Coordinates of C-alpha atoms and ligand atoms in Angstrom, one line a residue:
M1 CA 133.6 129.1 57.5
R2 CA 131.7 127.1 60.2
M3 CA 128.7 124.9 59.6
Y4 CA 127.3 126.1 62.9
D5 CA 127.1 129.7 61.5
L6 CA 125.4 128.4 58.3
I7 CA 122.8 126.5 60.3
E8 CA 122.1 129.7 62.4
K9 CA 121.8 131.8 59.2
K10 CA 119.3 129.4 57.6
K11 CA 117.4 129.2 60.9
Q12 CA 116.9 133.0 60.6
G13 CA 115.5 132.5 57.1
E14 CA 118.5 134.0 55.2
A15 CA 119.7 132.6 51.9
L16 CA 123.1 130.8 51.8
T17 CA 125.7 132.0 49.3
K18 CA 127.2 129.8 46.6
E19 CA 130.4 129.6 48.5
E20 CA 128.6 128.5 51.7
I21 CA 126.6 125.8 49.8
S22 CA 129.9 124.5 48.3
F23 CA 131.5 124.4 51.7
M24 CA 128.5 122.6 53.2
I25 CA 128.0 120.0 50.4
G26 CA 131.7 119.4 49.9
G27 CA 132.3 119.0 53.7
Y28 CA 129.3 116.7 54.0
V29 CA 130.3 114.4 51.2
N30 CA 133.9 114.1 52.4
G31 CA 132.8 113.4 56.0
E32 CA 134.0 116.6 57.6
I33 CA 130.5 117.8 58.4
P34 CA 128.7 115.3 60.6
D35 CA 125.2 114.0 60.1
Y36 CA 123.8 115.8 63.2
Q37 CA 124.8 119.2 61.8
M38 CA 123.5 118.4 58.3
S39 CA 120.2 117.1 59.9
A40 CA 119.8 120.5 61.6
M41 CA 120.4 122.3 58.3
L42 CA 117.8 120.1 56.5
M43 CA 115.2 120.7 59.1
A44 CA 115.9 124.5 58.9
I45 CA 115.4 124.3 55.1
C46 CA 112.1 122.4 55.6
F47 CA 110.8 125.3 57.8
K48 CA 112.4 128.3 56.1
G49 CA 112.6 127.1 52.4
M50 CA 115.1 128.4 49.9
E51 CA 115.3 131.3 47.5
T52 CA 115.4 130.6 43.7
Q53 CA 119.1 131.3 43.1
E54 CA 120.1 129.6 46.4
L55 CA 118.2 126.4 45.3
T56 CA 119.8 126.5 41.8
N57 CA 123.2 126.7 43.5
L58 CA 122.4 123.8 45.8
T59 CA 121.2 121.6 42.9
L60 CA 124.2 122.4 40.7
T61 CA 126.6 121.7 43.6
M62 CA 124.9 118.4 44.3
A63 CA 125.0 117.5 40.6
H64 CA 128.7 118.2 40.4
S65 CA 129.5 116.3 43.6
G66 CA 130.2 113.2 41.3
D67 CA 130.4 112.3 37.7
M68 CA 128.6 114.4 35.1
V69 CA 127.7 111.8 32.5
D70 CA 128.6 112.9 28.9
L71 CA 126.1 111.3 26.6
S72 CA 127.6 112.8 23.5
P73 CA 128.8 109.3 22.2
I74 CA 125.0 108.7 21.7
H75 CA 123.8 110.2 18.5
G76 CA 120.7 112.4 18.4
I77 CA 118.5 114.1 21.1
K78 CA 118.3 112.1 24.4
V79 CA 115.2 112.5 26.5
D80 CA 115.0 111.5 30.2
K81 CA 112.0 111.0 32.4
H82 CA 111.6 111.0 36.2
S83 CA 108.6 110.3 38.4
T84 CA 108.5 111.7 41.9
G85 CA 107.2 108.3 43.0
G86 CA 104.1 106.3 43.1
V87 CA 102.3 103.0 43.9
G88 CA 101.9 100.6 41.0
D89 CA 103.8 103.2 38.9
K90 CA 105.3 101.1 36.1
T91 CA 105.1 103.8 33.4
T92 CA 108.9 103.8 32.5
L93 CA 108.6 100.2 31.3
V94 CA 105.9 101.3 28.7
V95 CA 107.1 104.8 28.0
A96 CA 110.8 104.1 27.4
P97 CA 110.3 101.5 24.6
T98 CA 107.5 103.5 23.1
V99 CA 109.5 106.7 22.8
A100 CA 112.5 104.7 21.4
A101 CA 110.2 103.0 18.9
C102 CA 109.2 106.5 17.8
G103 CA 112.9 107.3 17.0
V104 CA 113.9 109.3 20.1
K105 CA 116.8 108.0 22.2
V106 CA 116.2 107.1 25.9
A107 CA 119.3 106.7 28.0
K108 CA 117.7 106.2 31.4
M109 CA 119.2 105.8 34.8
S110 CA 116.5 104.7 37.2
G111 CA 116.2 104.1 41.0
R112 CA 115.1 101.4 43.3
G113 CA 112.0 101.4 45.5
L114 CA 111.9 104.2 48.1
G115 CA 109.7 104.1 51.2
H116 CA 106.2 103.1 50.1
T117 CA 107.0 103.6 46.4
G118 CA 108.3 101.0 43.9
G119 CA 111.4 101.4 41.7
T120 CA 112.0 100.6 38.0
V121 CA 115.3 98.9 38.6
D122 CA 113.7 96.4 41.0
K123 CA 110.9 95.7 38.5
L124 CA 113.3 95.1 35.6
E125 CA 115.5 92.8 37.8
S126 CA 112.4 90.6 38.4
I127 CA 112.8 89.5 34.7
P128 CA 115.2 86.5 35.0
G129 CA 118.7 87.4 33.8
F130 CA 118.0 91.2 33.3
V131 CA 121.2 93.2 34.1
T132 CA 120.7 96.8 35.3
A133 CA 124.4 97.4 36.1
L134 CA 125.8 98.0 32.6
D135 CA 129.1 99.9 32.3
E136 CA 129.1 103.2 30.4
E137 CA 130.4 101.7 27.2
A138 CA 127.7 98.9 27.1
F139 CA 125.0 101.5 28.1
F140 CA 126.0 103.8 25.2
E141 CA 126.3 100.9 22.8
A142 CA 122.8 99.7 23.7
V143 CA 121.2 103.1 23.2
N144 CA 123.0 103.6 19.9
K145 CA 121.9 100.1 18.7
I146 CA 118.3 99.9 19.8
G147 CA 117.5 103.4 21.0
V148 CA 116.9 102.6 24.7
S149 CA 118.6 101.4 27.8
V150 CA 117.4 101.5 31.4
I151 CA 120.1 101.0 34.0
G152 CA 120.6 101.6 37.8
Q153 CA 122.3 104.8 38.8
T154 CA 126.0 104.4 38.6
G155 CA 128.0 104.6 41.8
N156 CA 129.2 108.1 41.5
L157 CA 126.1 109.9 40.1
A158 CA 125.3 112.8 42.5
P159 CA 126.8 111.1 45.6
A160 CA 125.7 114.2 47.7
D161 CA 122.1 113.2 47.0
K162 CA 122.7 109.6 47.9
K163 CA 124.1 110.6 51.3
L164 CA 121.6 113.4 51.9
Y165 CA 118.6 111.2 50.8
A166 CA 119.5 108.5 53.4
L167 CA 119.7 111.1 56.1
R168 CA 116.4 112.8 55.0
D169 CA 114.7 109.3 55.1
T170 CA 115.5 109.0 58.8
T171 CA 115.1 112.6 59.9
A172 CA 111.6 113.4 58.6
T173 CA 113.0 115.8 56.0
V174 CA 111.9 114.1 52.8
K175 CA 108.7 116.1 52.2
S176 CA 110.1 119.5 51.4
V177 CA 109.7 121.1 48.0
P178 CA 113.3 122.6 47.7
L179 CA 114.9 119.4 49.0
I180 CA 112.9 117.1 46.6
A181 CA 113.6 119.5 43.7
A182 CA 117.4 119.6 44.4
S183 CA 117.5 115.8 44.9
I184 CA 115.7 114.9 41.6
M185 CA 117.2 117.7 39.4
S186 CA 120.8 117.1 40.6
K187 CA 120.5 113.5 39.4
K188 CA 118.8 114.4 36.1
L189 CA 121.4 117.1 35.3
A190 CA 124.2 114.7 36.1
A191 CA 122.7 112.0 34.0
G192 CA 123.3 114.1 30.9
S193 CA 120.1 114.0 28.7
D194 CA 119.2 117.0 26.6
C195 CA 115.5 117.1 27.6
I196 CA 113.7 116.1 30.8
L197 CA 110.1 115.1 31.4
L198 CA 109.0 115.1 35.0
D199 CA 106.1 113.1 36.2
V200 CA 105.1 115.0 39.4
T201 CA 102.6 112.7 41.2
T202 CA 100.0 114.0 43.6
G203 CA 97.3 112.5 45.8
S204 CA 97.3 110.0 48.6
G205 CA 100.0 107.7 47.1
A206 CA 102.5 110.5 46.4
F207 CA 105.2 112.2 48.5
I208 CA 103.5 115.6 47.8
K209 CA 99.8 114.9 48.4
D210 CA 98.5 118.4 47.9
F211 CA 97.9 119.5 44.2
E212 CA 98.9 123.2 44.6
E213 CA 102.1 122.1 46.3
A214 CA 102.8 119.7 43.5
V215 CA 102.4 122.6 41.0
I216 CA 105.0 124.6 43.0
L217 CA 107.4 121.6 43.0
A218 CA 106.9 121.1 39.2
Q219 CA 107.5 124.8 38.5
T220 CA 110.6 124.8 40.7
M221 CA 112.0 121.8 38.9
V222 CA 111.2 123.1 35.4
N223 CA 112.9 126.4 36.3
I224 CA 116.0 124.5 37.5
G225 CA 116.1 122.4 34.3
E226 CA 115.5 125.2 31.9
G227 CA 118.1 127.4 33.8
A228 CA 120.7 124.7 33.3
G229 CA 119.9 124.6 29.5
R230 CA 117.8 121.4 29.4
R231 CA 114.3 121.5 27.8
T232 CA 112.1 120.5 30.8
V233 CA 108.4 119.9 31.1
A234 CA 106.4 118.5 34.0
L235 CA 103.1 116.7 34.0
I236 CA 101.1 116.6 37.3
T237 CA 99.5 113.2 37.4
N238 CA 97.0 111.7 39.8
M239 CA 98.3 109.2 42.3
D240 CA 95.2 109.1 44.5
T241 CA 94.7 105.5 43.6
P242 CA 97.3 102.9 42.6
L243 CA 98.2 103.1 38.9
G244 CA 96.8 100.0 37.1
S245 CA 95.8 97.0 39.2
A246 CA 99.2 95.4 40.0
I247 CA 101.5 96.4 42.8
G248 CA 104.7 94.3 43.1
N249 CA 107.6 93.6 40.8
I250 CA 106.6 90.5 38.7
S251 CA 103.0 91.4 38.7
E252 CA 103.8 94.9 37.4
V253 CA 105.9 93.5 34.6
K254 CA 103.1 91.2 33.6
E255 CA 100.7 94.2 33.6
V256 CA 103.1 96.1 31.4
V257 CA 103.3 93.2 28.9
E258 CA 99.5 93.1 28.8
L259 CA 99.4 96.8 28.0
L260 CA 102.1 96.5 25.4
K261 CA 100.2 93.6 23.8
G262 CA 97.1 95.8 23.4
D263 CA 95.3 95.0 26.6
G264 CA 95.9 96.3 30.2
P265 CA 94.3 98.9 32.4
E266 CA 93.0 102.2 30.8
D267 CA 94.4 104.5 33.5
L268 CA 97.9 103.2 33.0
K269 CA 97.6 103.5 29.3
T270 CA 96.3 107.1 29.5
V271 CA 99.2 108.2 31.7
C272 CA 101.8 106.4 29.6
L273 CA 100.5 107.9 26.4
H274 CA 100.7 111.5 27.8
L275 CA 104.2 110.9 29.2
A276 CA 105.5 109.5 26.0
A277 CA 103.8 112.2 23.8
N278 CA 105.4 114.9 26.0
M279 CA 108.8 113.2 25.6
L280 CA 108.5 113.3 21.8
Y281 CA 107.3 116.9 22.0
L282 CA 110.5 117.8 24.0
A283 CA 112.5 116.1 21.3
E284 CA 110.8 118.3 18.7
K285 CA 109.0 115.5 16.9
G286 CA 105.9 117.6 16.2
T287 CA 103.0 119.4 17.9
M288 CA 101.5 117.9 21.0
E289 CA 98.7 116.5 18.9
E290 CA 101.0 114.9 16.3
C291 CA 103.2 113.4 19.1
M292 CA 100.1 111.9 20.7
T293 CA 99.0 110.3 17.4
Q294 CA 102.6 108.9 17.0
V295 CA 102.7 107.3 20.4
K296 CA 99.2 105.9 20.2
N297 CA 100.0 104.3 16.8
T298 CA 103.3 102.9 18.0
L299 CA 101.7 101.4 21.1
E300 CA 98.7 100.0 19.2
S301 CA 100.8 98.6 16.3
G302 CA 102.8 96.4 18.7
A303 CA 106.1 98.3 17.9
S304 CA 106.4 99.3 21.6
Y305 CA 106.1 95.6 22.6
Q306 CA 108.8 94.6 20.0
K307 CA 111.1 97.4 21.4
F308 CA 110.5 96.1 25.0
L309 CA 111.6 92.6 23.8
E310 CA 114.7 94.1 22.3
L311 CA 115.4 96.0 25.5
V312 CA 115.1 92.9 27.6
E313 CA 117.3 90.8 25.2
T314 CA 120.0 93.6 25.0
Q315 CA 120.2 93.7 28.8
R316 CA 120.5 89.9 28.9
G317 CA 117.0 89.2 30.2
D318 CA 115.2 86.0 29.2
S319 CA 112.6 87.3 26.8
S320 CA 110.7 84.0 26.8
Y321 CA 109.2 85.2 30.1
I322 CA 107.9 88.3 28.3
E323 CA 106.5 86.2 25.4
D324 CA 104.8 83.8 27.9
T325 CA 104.3 85.6 31.3
E326 CA 102.9 82.3 32.8
K327 CA 106.6 81.3 33.0
F328 CA 107.2 83.8 35.9
E329 CA 107.6 82.3 39.3
K330 CA 104.3 82.5 41.2
A331 CA 103.8 83.4 44.9
E332 CA 103.4 80.4 47.2
F333 CA 100.7 82.0 49.3
H334 CA 97.8 84.3 48.6
Y335 CA 95.1 85.9 50.7
D336 CA 91.8 87.6 49.6
V337 CA 90.8 90.9 51.3
K338 CA 87.0 91.3 51.4
A339 CA 84.8 94.4 51.5
P340 CA 83.6 95.0 55.1
A341 CA 80.3 96.6 53.9
A342 CA 78.3 97.4 50.7
G343 CA 78.6 100.7 49.0
Y344 CA 80.8 102.8 46.7
I345 CA 84.6 103.0 47.3
T346 CA 84.9 106.7 48.0
H347 CA 88.6 107.0 48.7
M348 CA 91.8 104.9 48.9
N349 CA 94.8 105.6 51.0
T350 CA 97.3 104.7 48.3
E351 CA 100.4 105.2 50.5
Q352 CA 99.0 102.5 52.9
C353 CA 98.5 100.2 49.9
G354 CA 102.2 100.8 49.0
I355 CA 103.3 100.1 52.6
A356 CA 101.2 96.9 52.7
S357 CA 103.1 95.7 49.6
V358 CA 106.4 96.4 51.3
V359 CA 105.2 94.4 54.4
L360 CA 104.5 91.4 51.9
G361 CA 108.1 91.7 50.6
A362 CA 107.6 93.7 47.4
G363 CA 109.8 96.5 48.8
R364 CA 112.6 96.9 51.3
E365 CA 111.9 97.4 55.0
T366 CA 115.6 98.2 55.5
K367 CA 118.5 98.9 53.0
E368 CA 119.7 95.3 53.4
S369 CA 116.3 93.6 52.8
E370 CA 116.0 91.2 49.9
I371 CA 113.0 91.7 47.7
D372 CA 110.5 88.9 47.1
F373 CA 109.7 89.5 43.4
T374 CA 106.5 87.3 43.6
A375 CA 105.1 89.5 46.4
G376 CA 102.5 92.1 45.8
I377 CA 98.8 93.1 45.6
Q378 CA 96.3 92.6 42.9
I379 CA 93.7 95.4 43.3
H380 CA 90.3 94.3 42.1
K381 CA 88.2 97.3 43.2
K382 CA 89.2 100.9 43.1
T383 CA 87.7 104.3 43.9
G384 CA 84.4 104.7 42.2
D385 CA 83.6 101.0 42.1
Y386 CA 80.5 99.6 43.8
V387 CA 81.0 96.6 46.1
T388 CA 78.7 94.3 48.1
K389 CA 79.8 93.0 51.5
D390 CA 82.5 90.3 51.2
D391 CA 83.3 91.1 47.6
I392 CA 87.0 90.5 47.1
I393 CA 88.6 93.9 46.8
A394 CA 92.2 92.9 46.6
T395 CA 94.4 89.7 46.7
L396 CA 97.7 89.7 48.5
Y397 CA 100.6 87.5 47.3
S398 CA 103.8 86.5 49.0
S399 CA 106.3 83.7 49.3
S400 CA 105.6 83.8 53.1
D401 CA 102.3 84.1 54.9
V402 CA 103.7 86.0 57.9
G403 CA 102.9 89.4 56.6
F404 CA 99.2 88.7 55.7
P405 CA 97.5 89.7 58.9
T406 CA 99.3 93.1 59.0
A407 CA 99.0 93.8 55.2
A408 CA 95.4 92.7 55.1
D409 CA 94.5 95.0 58.0
M410 CA 96.3 97.9 56.4
L411 CA 94.7 97.3 53.1
A412 CA 91.2 97.0 54.5
R413 CA 91.7 100.3 56.3
A414 CA 93.0 101.9 53.1
Y415 CA 89.6 101.6 51.5
E416 CA 86.8 104.0 52.5
I417 CA 83.2 102.9 51.6
G418 CA 80.2 105.2 51.5
N419 CA 76.8 105.7 49.9
E420 CA 77.6 108.2 47.2
K421 CA 79.5 107.5 44.1
P422 CA 82.5 109.9 44.1
E423 CA 83.2 112.1 41.1
E424 CA 85.6 110.6 38.6
E425 CA 89.0 112.3 39.0
K426 CA 91.2 113.4 36.1
L427 CA 94.5 111.4 35.6
I428 CA 96.5 114.3 34.1
L429 CA 95.9 117.3 36.3
A430 CA 98.3 119.9 34.8
R431 CA 101.2 120.5 32.5
V432 CA 103.9 122.9 33.5
T433 CA 106.4 124.4 31.1
K434 CA 108.7 127.4 31.2
D435 CA 105.8 129.4 29.8
G436 CA 103.4 128.6 32.6
V437 CA 100.9 126.2 34.1
E438 CA 98.0 124.6 32.0
R439 CA 95.4 123.1 34.3
F440 CA 93.1 120.4 33.0
Ligands
URA1 N1 112.6 111.1 44.6 C1 113.9 111.5 44.7 O1 114.8 111.1 43.9 N2 114.2 112.4 45.6 C2 113.3 112.9 46.5 O2 113.6 113.7 47.3 C3 111.9 112.4 46.4 C4 111.6 111.5 45.4

């Protein structure tokens, strides 16, 4: 078999066989197939797509390229969650302890920031002492003891995805439904949970900006999950504005603590409640309505907050920072971004807000970059708000002021101001199960 012939075949729009996919992924992981041939294949997939069986074969081959985690030492049903990425998306920090406090196990492997989107592991590591690199034994022990653990992906989880993702990031081949679906589902299948809840974001801050395309991505991933014997549901959520008001690691943890203590932004709360309720539903804890009541009561009673404290302590974080968030290190510099004119904010380019936060140091410009945990953006005004000229719409934070001119310019351009108040958008746009699509 020759990679050249497989590229030619995909270029003609034909489906690759299971054996061909095995040859291609195996050869790429062990270094026999070079990056330039794989890049050509990825680009051909972007243009020609993949058939259902072909994509299932690709996903399973990628999942089996490394360890398949066996979660059986953890008792009970395990539910996982994955977001396709967002700006200010700190939902895992609320949802994981809430679901655990409702009695469902969450053994979660999370990622770091990617492009303009933030990552759960980076946010958790901004809590002094918090360890995200537990070995398997400690991970299982934590979940058995307190019901939840959130760690970074172990070294050998879907190594094919790790290598392919880095290549896609530099060859403009990230935004492809089959490639995103295979990337996410290979990791989720390898991570071993019984049920998977997918948060498929759409809008200006998401990788897939178009709603109908997000529905196709959700359906594709649900089919792969169900086909592999995992109960899988996807929610399509709105990422047209940043979620909550905080972007950046320490500030997002602080916002999470506010929410867990009964305050915090309504949009974040709504999305978290829906995600958590769907996870309980997947674990067969009742009807959707009953699950929603359970998660609301759990969050409002303070039980989610207590579980978050336990999570932090179990992973050796200093929980006194959670009890008193004023203890967190503060950014040395800040800069207020002002409204250039009066009017309603009609739209936000949320991807640009995310990129501005990376410029300030909240994310990585290159794989080697160190994150500045104090860096980020506090959003004061969002789509639908009325501003007068020179109102402060956002404040930038960083331990260095060098990024302020670029980030402030990006942020000011990310806001569109007009005369008409835009219609309020829904936060939960659709729910996709194996039985179909429910649009809200
Ligand atoms: N998140 C992933 O893990 N993979 C993708 O391809 C896109 C988002």
